[in-house]
Amino acid sequence: MKKFLAIFLGSATDTAMKNWLALDPEIRREKEKSGISAWKNWVNKNDNIIDGGSPIGKTKRVDASGISDTKNLITGYTIVEAESQEAAAKLFVDHPHFTMFPGESVEVMECLPIPENM
């Protein structure tokens, strides 16, 4: 089995997120509870998950000139095993990230081995 990193993406400026934030706080809390429950059920029903991951906080960028604050669309991650990238991607069809929460998408990429002979 191959290993795949799934990155959850979402933007604070996306229409779905703006609508989410405009909800009455009590309604949003109830939707959050339902969404978290659905997410946990998704994790529990998929034996392919090797790391359920977590939400992602603020980002620091490190480059040759030092450390700085930055932003990106990454909101969380999960690591799964599957026979192919297509099979890994299918695990996320109808995922709560975008069916119950205002997430935009999930990107799935293979975790490749580090070449031994360079």
MMTF fields as JSON, N, C-alpha, C and O atoms, coordinates in Angstrom:
{
  "mmtfVersion": "1.0.0",
  "mmtfProducer": "UNKNOWN",
  "numBonds": 471,
  "numAtoms": 472,
  "numGroups": 118,
  "numChains": 1,
  "numModels": 1,
  "chainsPerModel": [1],
  "groupsPerChain": [118],
  "chainIdList": ["A"],
  "bondAtomList": [4, 2, 8, 6, 12, 10, 16, 14, 20, 18, 24, 22, 28, 26, 32, 30, 36, 34, 40, 38, 44, 42, 48, 46, 52, 50, 56, 54, 60, 58, 64, 62, 68, 66, 72, 70, 76, 74, 80, 78, 84, 82, 88, 86, 92, 90, 96, 94, 100, 98, 104, 102, 108, 106, 112, 110, 116, 114, 120, 118, 124, 122, 128, 126, 132, 130, 136, 134, 140, 138, 144, 142, 148, 146, 152, 150, 156, 154, 160, 158, 164, 162, 168, 166, 172, 170, 176, 174, 180, 178, 184, 182, 188, 186, 192, 190, 196, 194, 200, 198, 204, 202, 208, 206, 212, 210, 216, 214, 220, 218, 224, 222, 228, 226, 232, 230, 236, 234, 240, 238, 244, 242, 248, 246, 252, 250, 256, 254, 260, 258, 264, 262, 268, 266, 272, 270, 276, 274, 280, 278, 284, 282, 288, 286, 292, 290, 296, 294, 300, 298, 304, 302, 308, 306, 312, 310, 316, 314, 320, 318, 324, 322, 328, 326, 332, 330, 336, 334, 340, 338, 344, 342, 348, 346, 352, 350, 356, 354, 360, 358, 364, 362, 368, 366, 372, 370, 376, 374, 380, 378, 384, 382, 388, 386, 392, 390, 396, 394, 400, 398, 404, 402, 408, 406, 412, 410, 416, 414, 420, 418, 424, 422, 428, 426, 432, 430, 436, 434, 440, 438, 444, 442, 448, 446, 452, 450, 456, 454, 460, 458, 464, 462, 468, 466],
  "bondOrderList": [1, 1, 1, 1, 1, 1, 1, 1, 1, 1, 1, 1, 1, 1, 1, 1, 1, 1, 1, 1, 1, 1, 1, 1, 1, 1, 1, 1, 1, 1, 1, 1, 1, 1, 1, 1, 1, 1, 1, 1, 1, 1, 1, 1, 1, 1, 1, 1, 1, 1, 1, 1, 1, 1, 1, 1, 1, 1, 1, 1, 1, 1, 1, 1, 1, 1, 1, 1, 1, 1, 1, 1, 1, 1, 1, 1, 1, 1, 1, 1, 1, 1, 1, 1, 1, 1, 1, 1, 1, 1, 1, 1, 1, 1, 1, 1, 1, 1, 1, 1, 1, 1, 1, 1, 1, 1, 1, 1, 1, 1, 1, 1, 1, 1, 1, 1, 1],
  "groupList": [{"groupName": "MET", "atomNameList": ["N", "CA", "C", "O"], "elementList": ["N", "C", "C", "O"], "formalChargeList": [0, 0, 0, 0], "bondAtomList": [1, 0, 2, 1, 3, 2], "bondOrderList": [1, 1, 2], "singleLetterCode": "M", "chemCompType": "L-PEPTIDE LINKING"}, {"groupName": "LYS", "atomNameList": ["N", "CA", "C", "O"], "elementList": ["N", "C", "C", "O"], "formalChargeList": [0, 0, 0, 0], "bondAtomList": [1, 0, 2, 1, 3, 2], "bondOrderList": [1, 1, 2], "singleLetterCode": "K", "chemCompType": "L-PEPTIDE LINKING"}, {"groupName": "PHE", "atomNameList": ["N", "CA", "C", "O"], "elementList": ["N", "C", "C", "O"], "formalChargeList": [0, 0, 0, 0], "bondAtomList": [1, 0, 2, 1, 3, 2], "bondOrderList": [1, 1, 2], "singleLetterCode": "F", "chemCompType": "L-PEPTIDE LINKING"}, {"groupName": "LEU", "atomNameList": ["N", "CA", "C", "O"], "elementList": ["N", "C", "C", "O"], "formalChargeList": [0, 0, 0, 0], "bondAtomList": [1, 0, 2, 1, 3, 2], "bondOrderList": [1, 1, 2], "singleLetterCode": "L", "chemCompType": "L-PEPTIDE LINKING"}, {"groupName": "ALA", "atomNameList": ["N", "CA", "C", "O"], "elementList": ["N", "C", "C", "O"], "formalChargeList": [0, 0, 0, 0], "bondAtomList": [1, 0, 2, 1, 3, 2], "bondOrderList": [1, 1, 2], "singleLetterCode": "A", "chemCompType": "L-PEPTIDE LINKING"}, {"groupName": "ILE", "atomNameList": ["N", "CA", "C", "O"], "elementList": ["N", "C", "C", "O"], "formalChargeList": [0, 0, 0, 0], "bondAtomList": [1, 0, 2, 1, 3, 2], "bondOrderList": [1, 1, 2], "singleLetterCode": "I", "chemCompType": "L-PEPTIDE LINKING"}, {"groupName": "GLY", "atomNameList": ["N", "CA", "C", "O"], "elementList": ["N", "C", "C", "O"], "formalChargeList": [0, 0, 0, 0], "bondAtomList": [1, 0, 2, 1, 3, 2], "bondOrderList": [1, 1, 2], "singleLetterCode": "G", "chemCompType": "PEPTIDE LINKING"}, {"groupName": "SER", "atomNameList": ["N", "CA", "C", "O"], "elementList": ["N", "C", "C", "O"], "formalChargeList": [0, 0, 0, 0], "bondAtomList": [1, 0, 2, 1, 3, 2], "bondOrderList": [1, 1, 2], "singleLetterCode": "S", "chemCompType": "L-PEPTIDE LINKING"}, {"groupName": "THR", "atomNameList": ["N", "CA", "C", "O"], "elementList": ["N", "C", "C", "O"], "formalChargeList": [0, 0, 0, 0], "bondAtomList": [1, 0, 2, 1, 3, 2], "bondOrderList": [1, 1, 2], "singleLetterCode": "T", "chemCompType": "L-PEPTIDE LINKING"}, {"groupName": "ASP", "atomNameList": ["N", "CA", "C", "O"], "elementList": ["N", "C", "C", "O"], "formalChargeList": [0, 0, 0, 0], "bondAtomList": [1, 0, 2, 1, 3, 2], "bondOrderList": [1, 1, 2], "singleLetterCode": "D", "chemCompType": "L-PEPTIDE LINKING"}, {"groupName": "ASN", "atomNameList": ["N", "CA", "C", "O"], "elementList": ["N", "C", "C", "O"], "formalChargeList": [0, 0, 0, 0], "bondAtomList": [1, 0, 2, 1, 3, 2], "bondOrderList": [1, 1, 2], "singleLetterCode": "N", "chemCompType": "L-PEPTIDE LINKING"}, {"groupName": "TRP", "atomNameList": ["N", "CA", "C", "O"], "elementList": ["N", "C", "C", "O"], "formalChargeList": [0, 0, 0, 0], "bondAtomList": [1, 0, 2, 1, 3, 2], "bondOrderList": [1, 1, 2], "singleLetterCode": "W", "chemCompType": "L-PEPTIDE LINKING"}, {"groupName": "PRO", "atomNameList": ["N", "CA", "C", "O"], "elementList": ["N", "C", "C", "O"], "formalChargeList": [0, 0, 0, 0], "bondAtomList": [1, 0, 2, 1, 3, 2], "bondOrderList": [1, 1, 2], "singleLetterCode": "P", "chemCompType": "L-PEPTIDE LINKING"}, {"groupName": "GLU", "atomNameList": ["N", "CA", "C", "O"], "elementList": ["N", "C", "C", "O"], "formalChargeList": [0, 0, 0, 0], "bondAtomList": [1, 0, 2, 1, 3, 2], "bondOrderList": [1, 1, 2], "singleLetterCode": "E", "chemCompType": "L-PEPTIDE LINKING"}, {"groupName": "ARG", "atomNameList": ["N", "CA", "C", "O"], "elementList": ["N", "C", "C", "O"], "formalChargeList": [0, 0, 0, 0], "bondAtomList": [1, 0, 2, 1, 3, 2], "bondOrderList": [1, 1, 2], "singleLetterCode": "R", "chemCompType": "L-PEPTIDE LINKING"}, {"groupName": "VAL", "atomNameList": ["N", "CA", "C", "O"], "elementList": ["N", "C", "C", "O"], "formalChargeList": [0, 0, 0, 0], "bondAtomList": [1, 0, 2, 1, 3, 2], "bondOrderList": [1, 1, 2], "singleLetterCode": "V", "chemCompType": "L-PEPTIDE LINKING"}, {"groupName": "TYR", "atomNameList": ["N", "CA", "C", "O"], "elementList": ["N", "C", "C", "O"], "formalChargeList": [0, 0, 0, 0], "bondAtomList": [1, 0, 2, 1, 3, 2], "bondOrderList": [1, 1, 2], "singleLetterCode": "Y", "chemCompType": "L-PEPTIDE LINKING"}, {"groupName": "GLN", "atomNameList": ["N", "CA", "C", "O"], "elementList": ["N", "C", "C", "O"], "formalChargeList": [0, 0, 0, 0], "bondAtomList": [1, 0, 2, 1, 3, 2], "bondOrderList": [1, 1, 2], "singleLetterCode": "Q", "chemCompType": "L-PEPTIDE LINKING"}, {"groupName": "HIS", "atomNameList": ["N", "CA", "C", "O"], "elementList": ["N", "C", "C", "O"], "formalChargeList": [0, 0, 0, 0], "bondAtomList": [1, 0, 2, 1, 3, 2], "bondOrderList": [1, 1, 2], "singleLetterCode": "H", "chemCompType": "L-PEPTIDE LINKING"}, {"groupName": "CYS", "atomNameList": ["N", "CA", "C", "O"], "elementList": ["N", "C", "C", "O"], "formalChargeList": [0, 0, 0, 0], "bondAtomList": [1, 0, 2, 1, 3, 2], "bondOrderList": [1, 1, 2], "singleLetterCode": "C", "chemCompType": "L-PEPTIDE LINKING"}],
  "groupTypeList": [0, 1, 1, 2, 3, 4, 5, 2, 3, 6, 7, 4, 8, 9, 8, 4, 0, 1, 10, 11, 3, 4, 3, 9, 12, 13, 5, 14, 14, 13, 1, 13, 1, 7, 6, 5, 7, 4, 11, 1, 10, 11, 15, 10, 1, 10, 9, 10, 5, 5, 9, 6, 6, 7, 12, 5, 6, 1, 8, 1, 14, 15, 9, 4, 7, 6, 5, 7, 9, 8, 1, 10, 3, 5, 8, 6, 16, 8, 5, 15, 13, 4, 13, 7, 17, 13, 4, 4, 4, 1, 3, 2, 15, 9, 18, 12, 18, 2, 8, 0, 2, 12, 6, 13, 7, 15, 13, 15, 0, 13, 19, 3, 12, 5, 12, 13, 10, 0],
  "groupIdList": [1, 2, 3, 4, 5, 6, 7, 8, 9, 10, 11, 12, 13, 14, 15, 16, 17, 18, 19, 20, 21, 22, 23, 24, 25, 26, 27, 28, 29, 30, 31, 32, 33, 34, 35, 36, 37, 38, 39, 40, 41, 42, 43, 44, 45, 46, 47, 48, 49, 50, 51, 52, 53, 54, 55, 56, 57, 58, 59, 60, 61, 62, 63, 64, 65, 66, 67, 68, 69, 70, 71, 72, 73, 74, 75, 76, 77, 78, 79, 80, 81, 82, 83, 84, 85, 86, 87, 88, 89, 90, 91, 92, 93, 94, 95, 96, 97, 98, 99, 100, 101, 102, 103, 104, 105, 106, 107, 108, 109, 110, 111, 112, 113, 114, 115, 116, 117, 118],
  "secStructList": [7, 3, 3, 3, 3, 3, 3, 3, 3, 7, 7, 6, 6, 1, 2, 2, 2, 2, 2, 2, 2, 2, 1, 7, 2, 2, 2, 2, 2, 2, 2, 2, 2, 2, 2, 2, 2, 2, 2, 2, 2, 2, 2, 2, 2, 7, 6, 6, 3, 3, 3, 3, 3, 3, 3, 7, 7, 7, 3, 3, 3, 3, 3, 6, 6, 3, 3, 3, 3, 3, 7, 7, 1, 3, 3, 3, 3, 3, 3, 3, 3, 3, 1, 1, 2, 2, 2, 2, 2, 2, 6, 6, 6, 6, 7, 2, 2, 2, 2, 6, 1, 7, 7, 7, 3, 3, 3, 3, 3, 3, 7, 7, 7, 7, 7, 1, 7, 7],
  "xCoordList": [0.838, 0.0, 0.886, 1.954, 0.415, 1.109, 0.529, -0.606, 1.328, 0.893, 0.581, 1.307, -0.519, -0.956, -1.251, -1.813, -0.859, -1.149, -2.349, -2.333, -3.379, -4.558, -4.537, -4.468, -4.597, -4.589, -5.976, -6.509, -6.548, -7.859, -7.643, -6.835, -8.37, -8.208, -9.503, -10.6, -9.351, -10.494, -10.014, -8.896, -10.848, -10.475, -11.473, -12.682, -10.959, -11.821, -12.645, -13.651, -12.235, -12.957, -13.92, -14.617, -13.97, -14.884, -16.33, -16.601, -17.243, -18.657, -19.193, -19.92, -18.851, -19.335, -18.873, -19.643, -17.638, -17.128, -17.814, -18.148, -18.022, -18.725, -20.135, -20.602, -20.807, -22.149, -22.113, -22.993, -21.095, -20.915, -20.747, -21.384, -19.887, -19.623, -20.826, -20.943, -21.711, -22.904, -24.026, -25.017, -23.877, -24.905, -25.026, -24.063, -26.209, -26.409, -25.424, -25.306, -24.721, -23.698, -24.21, -23.488, -25.435, -25.977, -26.195, -25.9, -26.699, -26.899, -25.551, -25.413, -24.552, -23.222, -22.622, -22.011, -22.788, -22.277, -22.928, -22.249, -24.23, -24.919, -24.406, -24.207, -24.195, -23.655, -22.232, -21.856, -21.442, -20.083, -20.118, -19.347, -21.013, -21.143, -21.485, -20.881, -22.462, -22.86, -21.715, -21.479, -21.011, -19.889, -18.755, -18.173, -18.434, -17.361, -17.753, -16.924, -19.006, -19.485, -19.379, -18.926, -19.794, -19.699, -18.244, -17.93, -17.349, -15.925, -15.371, -14.66, -15.696, -15.228, -15.77, -15.046, -17.03, -17.6, -16.86, -16.617, -16.497, -15.741, -14.396, -13.992, -13.708, -12.418, -12.614, -11.856, -13.626, -13.846, -14.226, -13.932, -14.867, -15.295, -14.233, -14.417, -13.131, -12.084, -10.828, -10.082, -10.605, -9.403, -8.14, -7.034, -8.293, -7.155, -6.436, -5.339, -7.026, -6.438, -5.334, -5.566, -4.117, -3.015, -2.69, -2.035, -3.143, -3.021, -4.218, -4.305, -5.137, -6.333, -6.038, -6.895, -4.828, -4.428, -5.081, -5.481, -5.187, -5.768, -5.988, -5.508, -6.721, -6.791, -5.406, -4.566, -5.186, -3.897, -4.07, -5.03, -3.151, -3.186, -2.451, -2.247, -2.062, -1.375, -0.045, 0.54, 0.424, 1.61, 2.787, 2.621, 3.963, 5.228, 5.974, 6.029, 6.536, 7.361, 8.828, 9.216, 9.629, 11.066, 11.763, 11.539, 12.608, 13.389, 14.774, 15.11, 15.568, 16.949, 17.039, 18.066, 15.991, 16.052, 15.453, 15.407, 14.994, 14.517, 13.12, 12.675, 12.436, 11.104, 10.102, 10.359, 8.953, 7.913, 6.537, 6.387, 5.539, 4.16, 3.688, 4.086, 2.844, 2.275, 0.906, 0.514, 0.189, -1.123, -1.167, -0.497, -1.969, -2.24, -3.646, -4.337, -4.066, -5.429, -5.523, -6.605, -4.405, -4.399, -5.112, -4.769, -6.11, -6.869, -6.691, -7.064, -6.127, -5.924, -5.289, -5.034, -5.032, -4.423, -4.869, -5.334, -4.72, -4.929, -3.967, -3.665, -3.485, -2.63, -3.357, -3.836, -3.433, -4.143, -3.241, -2.237, -3.616, -2.978, -3.997, -5.183, -3.517, -4.382, -3.513, -2.302, -4.144, -3.426, -2.998, -1.989, -3.766, -3.463, -3.928, -4.662, -3.485, -3.917, -5.418, -6.099, -5.927, -7.36, -8.151, -9.162, -7.692, -8.374, -8.306, -9.276, -7.167, -7.034, -7.979, -8.644, -8.04, -8.915, -10.38, -11.144, -10.778, -12.175, -12.61, -13.8, -11.665, -11.997, -12.607, -13.339, -12.302, -12.717, -13.952, -14.383, -14.518, -15.75, -16.834, -17.01, -17.535, -18.604, -18.105, -18.84, -16.873, -16.291, -16.949, -17.322, -17.1, -17.707, -16.985, -17.585, -15.715, -14.968, -15.721, -15.711, -16.37, -17.105, -18.587, -19.32, -19.044, -20.482, -21.183, -22.38, -20.437, -21.033, -20.339, -20.955, -19.071, -18.299, -18.067, -18.308, -17.605, -17.395, -16.035, -15.521, -15.442, -14.181, -14.366, -15.447, -13.312, -13.401, -13.056, -13.743, -11.992, -11.547, -10.569, -10.135, -10.237, -9.199, -8.261, -8.706, -6.973, -5.973, -5.219, -4.8, -5.047, -4.435, -3.169, -3.201, -2.059, -0.783, -0.022, -0.084, 0.691, 1.444, 2.674, 3.352, 2.951, 4.181, 5.227, 5.172, 6.155, 7.151, 8.34, 8.669, 8.977, 10.161, 11.34, 11.437, 12.208, 13.425, 14.372, 14.662, 14.863, 15.79, 17.061, 17.627, 17.492, 18.666, 19.964, 20.969, 19.961, 21.184, 21.023, 20.411, 21.574, 21.471, 22.815, 22.95],
  "yCoordList": [-1.179, 0.0, 1.247, 1.28, 2.241, 3.524, 4.461, 4.295, 5.444, 6.419, 7.743, 8.162, 8.403, 9.654, 10.7, 10.401, 11.924, 13.072, 13.795, 14.176, 13.983, 14.733, 16.07, 16.122, 17.134, 18.487, 19.087, 19.117, 19.557, 20.21, 21.696, 22.326, 22.26, 23.66, 24.434, 23.906, 25.687, 26.571, 28.0, 28.249, 28.925, 30.336, 31.141, 30.922, 32.065, 32.941, 33.864, 34.413, 34.042, 34.944, 34.211, 34.847, 32.883, 32.089, 32.353, 32.583, 32.321, 32.57, 31.612, 32.032, 30.338, 29.357, 29.728, 29.601, 30.179, 30.573, 31.846, 31.957, 32.788, 34.018, 33.691, 34.25, 32.789, 32.381, 31.658, 31.847, 30.832, 30.096, 31.07, 30.925, 32.058, 33.03, 33.932, 34.495, 34.075, 34.912, 34.183, 34.805, 32.874, 32.114, 32.604, 33.101, 32.457, 32.701, 31.797, 30.619, 32.317, 31.519, 30.185, 29.19, 30.144, 28.893, 27.88, 26.697, 28.325, 27.439, 26.933, 25.756, 27.82, 27.411, 26.369, 25.403, 26.549, 25.56, 24.196, 23.172, 24.173, 22.908, 22.255, 21.042, 23.064, 22.546, 22.024, 21.0, 22.717, 22.265, 20.909, 20.014, 20.749, 19.463, 18.343, 17.271, 18.6, 17.593, 17.28, 16.121, 18.316, 18.131, 17.346, 16.473, 17.653, 16.925, 15.465, 14.569, 15.226, 13.848, 13.102, 11.958, 13.744, 13.124, 12.863, 11.825, 13.8, 13.647, 12.439, 11.613, 12.339, 11.205, 9.89, 8.895, 9.873, 8.671, 8.301, 7.122, 9.305, 9.067, 8.411, 7.441, 8.945, 8.37, 6.928, 6.042, 6.693, 5.357, 4.314, 3.133, 4.716, 3.729, 3.466, 2.59, 4.206, 4.044, 3.433, 4.104, 2.156, 1.471, 1.989, 1.712, 2.731, 3.233, 4.393, 4.768, 4.955, 6.13, 5.678, 4.88, 6.203, 5.857, 7.005, 6.798, 8.213, 9.365, 10.258, 10.858, 10.348, 11.159, 12.632, 13.395, 13.034, 14.418, 15.341, 14.929, 16.604, 17.614, 18.899, 19.047, 19.828, 21.163, 21.812, 21.421, 22.795, 23.482, 24.935, 25.598, 25.418, 26.796, 27.757, 27.477, 28.879, 29.92, 29.411, 28.469, 30.049, 29.586, 30.544, 31.763, 29.985, 30.726, 30.25, 29.052, 31.171, 30.848, 30.996, 31.979, 30.01, 30.049, 29.976, 29.043, 30.962, 30.953, 31.524, 31.77, 31.733, 32.19, 33.531, 33.828, 34.338, 35.642, 35.612, 36.649, 34.457, 34.363, 33.794, 32.992, 34.226, 33.731, 34.866, 35.983, 34.571, 35.588, 34.945, 33.737, 35.763, 35.291, 35.203, 36.009, 34.228, 34.091, 33.44, 32.999, 33.383, 32.731, 31.789, 32.001, 30.747, 29.832, 29.28, 29.675, 28.397, 27.86, 26.543, 25.962, 26.058, 24.772, 24.905, 25.761, 24.044, 24.081, 22.807, 22.778, 21.755, 20.515, 19.462, 19.702, 18.288, 17.2, 15.852, 15.749, 14.83, 13.43, 12.601, 12.97, 11.492, 10.586, 9.261, 8.694, 8.774, 7.52, 6.571, 6.984, 5.299, 4.295, 3.839, 3.699, 3.61, 3.107, 2.491, 2.704, 1.735, 1.096, 2.109, 1.913, 3.194, 4.192, 5.564, 5.688, 6.581, 7.941, 8.091, 8.769, 7.464, 7.505, 6.891, 7.448, 5.752, 5.095, 5.964, 6.049, 6.604, 7.505, 8.693, 9.076, 9.27, 10.425, 10.064, 10.873, 8.862, 8.44, 8.391, 8.509, 8.221, 8.215, 9.546, 9.6, 10.615, 11.956, 12.476, 13.606, 11.662, 12.063, 12.23, 11.354, 13.316, 13.631, 13.731, 13.421, 14.158, 14.317, 15.486, 16.472, 15.398, 16.492, 17.838, 18.884, 17.828, 19.084, 20.058, 21.265, 19.538, 20.434, 20.093, 20.799, 19.024, 18.749, 19.309, 19.593, 19.471, 19.996, 21.272, 22.122, 21.396, 22.589, 23.411, 22.92, 24.645, 25.488, 25.287, 26.214, 24.103, 23.822, 23.796, 23.474, 24.135, 24.211, 22.9, 22.492, 22.232, 21.038, 20.24, 20.675, 19.058, 18.215, 17.844, 17.362, 18.065, 17.672, 16.468, 16.448, 15.461, 14.195, 13.974, 13.98, 13.778, 13.559, 12.409, 12.204, 11.667, 10.515, 10.976, 11.924, 10.292, 10.513, 9.574, 8.361, 10.129, 9.337, 9.0, 9.762, 7.874, 7.525, 8.435, 8.905, 8.663, 9.433, 8.527, 7.418, 8.983, 8.145, 7.837, 8.722, 6.592, 6.202, 6.507, 6.826, 6.415, 6.646, 7.926, 7.93, 8.981, 10.25, 10.625, 11.666],
  "zCoordList": [0.0, 0.0, 0.0, 0.611, -0.69, -0.75, 0.302, 0.747, 0.687, 1.68, 0.978, 0.077, 1.407, 0.798, 1.864, 2.918, 1.565, 2.417, 1.824, 0.653, 2.622, 2.188, 2.917, 4.145, 2.153, 2.703, 2.522, 1.413, 3.605, 3.561, 3.331, 4.014, 2.361, 1.997, 2.208, 2.025, 2.596, 2.77, 2.905, 3.356, 2.519, 2.534, 3.356, 3.273, 4.142, 4.938, 4.052, 4.501, 2.803, 1.903, 0.978, 0.186, 1.065, 0.245, 0.667, 1.846, -0.277, 0.013, 1.062, 1.962, 0.967, 1.947, 3.36, 4.313, 3.501, 4.813, 5.304, 6.484, 4.419, 4.813, 5.298, 6.291, 4.598, 5.019, 6.362, 7.201, 6.558, 7.813, 8.975, 10.018, 8.781, 9.841, 10.11, 11.198, 9.142, 9.293, 10.04, 10.425, 10.245, 10.963, 12.403, 12.987, 12.957, 14.379, 15.132, 14.797, 16.134, 16.841, 17.379, 17.331, 17.888, 18.41, 17.285, 17.455, 16.157, 15.003, 14.506, 14.172, 14.456, 14.005, 14.952, 14.494, 16.264, 17.227, 17.012, 17.075, 16.76, 16.504, 15.221, 15.172, 14.187, 12.926, 13.143, 12.571, 13.961, 14.268, 14.963, 14.614, 15.95, 16.652, 15.679, 15.714, 14.808, 13.823, 12.869, 12.528, 12.443, 11.518, 12.139, 11.496, 13.397, 14.086, 14.276, 14.114, 14.618, 14.756, 13.426, 13.391, 12.335, 11.002, 10.633, 10.051, 10.968, 10.67, 11.434, 10.861, 12.722, 13.531, 12.978, 12.931, 12.56, 11.95, 10.68, 10.423, 9.877, 8.643, 8.991, 8.35, 10.005, 10.426, 10.885, 10.493, 11.712, 12.275, 11.232, 11.417, 10.147, 9.144, 8.078, 7.233, 8.102, 7.095, 7.707, 8.42, 7.421, 7.911, 7.237, 7.699, 6.161, 5.402, 6.093, 5.68, 7.119, 7.764, 8.71, 9.618, 8.484, 9.383, 10.334, 11.355, 10.006, 10.901, 10.614, 9.543, 11.562, 11.382, 11.207, 10.761, 11.556, 11.372, 12.364, 13.453, 11.975, 12.851, 12.069, 10.945, 12.68, 12.084, 12.154, 12.964, 11.304, 11.238, 11.688, 11.297, 12.499, 12.983, 12.059, 10.878, 12.616, 11.856, 11.315, 11.851, 10.243, 9.524, 9.676, 9.619, 9.868, 9.813, 8.581, 8.303, 7.858, 6.691, 7.092, 7.724, 6.717, 6.976, 5.628, 4.856, 5.349, 4.114, 4.408, 5.567, 3.381, 3.563, 4.294, 4.904, 4.243, 4.91, 6.316, 6.978, 6.787, 8.157, 8.288, 7.468, 9.336, 9.673, 9.558, 10.007, 8.95, 8.812, 8.918, 8.734, 9.215, 9.212, 7.773, 6.931, 7.492, 6.149, 6.267, 7.347, 5.17, 5.132, 3.943, 2.933, 4.086, 2.984, 3.182, 4.121, 2.334, 2.405, 3.164, 3.252, 3.717, 4.405, 5.752, 6.568, 5.967, 7.222, 8.049, 9.222, 7.452, 8.163, 7.277, 6.097, 7.854, 7.085, 7.635, 8.771, 6.814, 7.182, 6.339, 5.204, 6.877, 6.111, 5.975, 6.957, 4.731, 4.45, 3.665, 3.086, 3.655, 2.807, 1.775, 2.073, 0.559, -0.502, -1.591, -1.633, -2.456, -3.565, -4.624, -5.302, -4.768, -5.799, -5.325, -4.345, -6.041, -5.718, -5.941, -5.172, -6.985, -7.27, -6.11, -5.681, -5.611, -4.489, -3.233, -2.479, -3.012, -1.86, -2.0, -1.037, -3.183, -3.416, -3.198, -2.672, -3.596, -3.45, -1.988, -1.697, -1.065, 0.356, 0.801, 1.789, 0.068, 0.475, -0.26, -0.028, -1.139, -1.817, -0.748, 0.099, -0.785, 0.181, 1.618, 2.555, 1.793, 3.128, 3.863, 3.228, 5.196, 5.963, 5.818, 6.069, 5.417, 5.246, 4.348, 4.591, 3.316, 2.416, 2.288, 1.595, 2.944, 2.917, 4.151, 4.109, 5.261, 6.487, 6.957, 7.6, 6.637, 6.981, 5.71, 4.608, 5.852, 4.667, 4.004, 3.379, 4.125, 3.456, 1.95, 1.456, 1.221, -0.241, -0.931, -1.868, -0.475, -1.184, -0.334, 0.733, -0.844, -0.259, -1.397, -2.438, -1.206, -2.204, -1.672, -0.514, -2.524, -2.123, -2.937, -4.167, -2.24, -2.925, -2.288, -1.076, -3.113, -2.624, -1.851, -2.246, -0.745, 0.032, -0.568, -0.365, -1.29, -2.009, -1.112, -0.203, -1.362, -0.572, -0.955, -2.088, -0.006, -0.294, -1.065, -0.618, -2.227, -3.005, -2.195, -1.553, -2.234, -1.478, -2.215, -1.58, -3.533, -4.322, -5.139, -6.207, -4.622, -5.34, -5.894, -6.538]
}
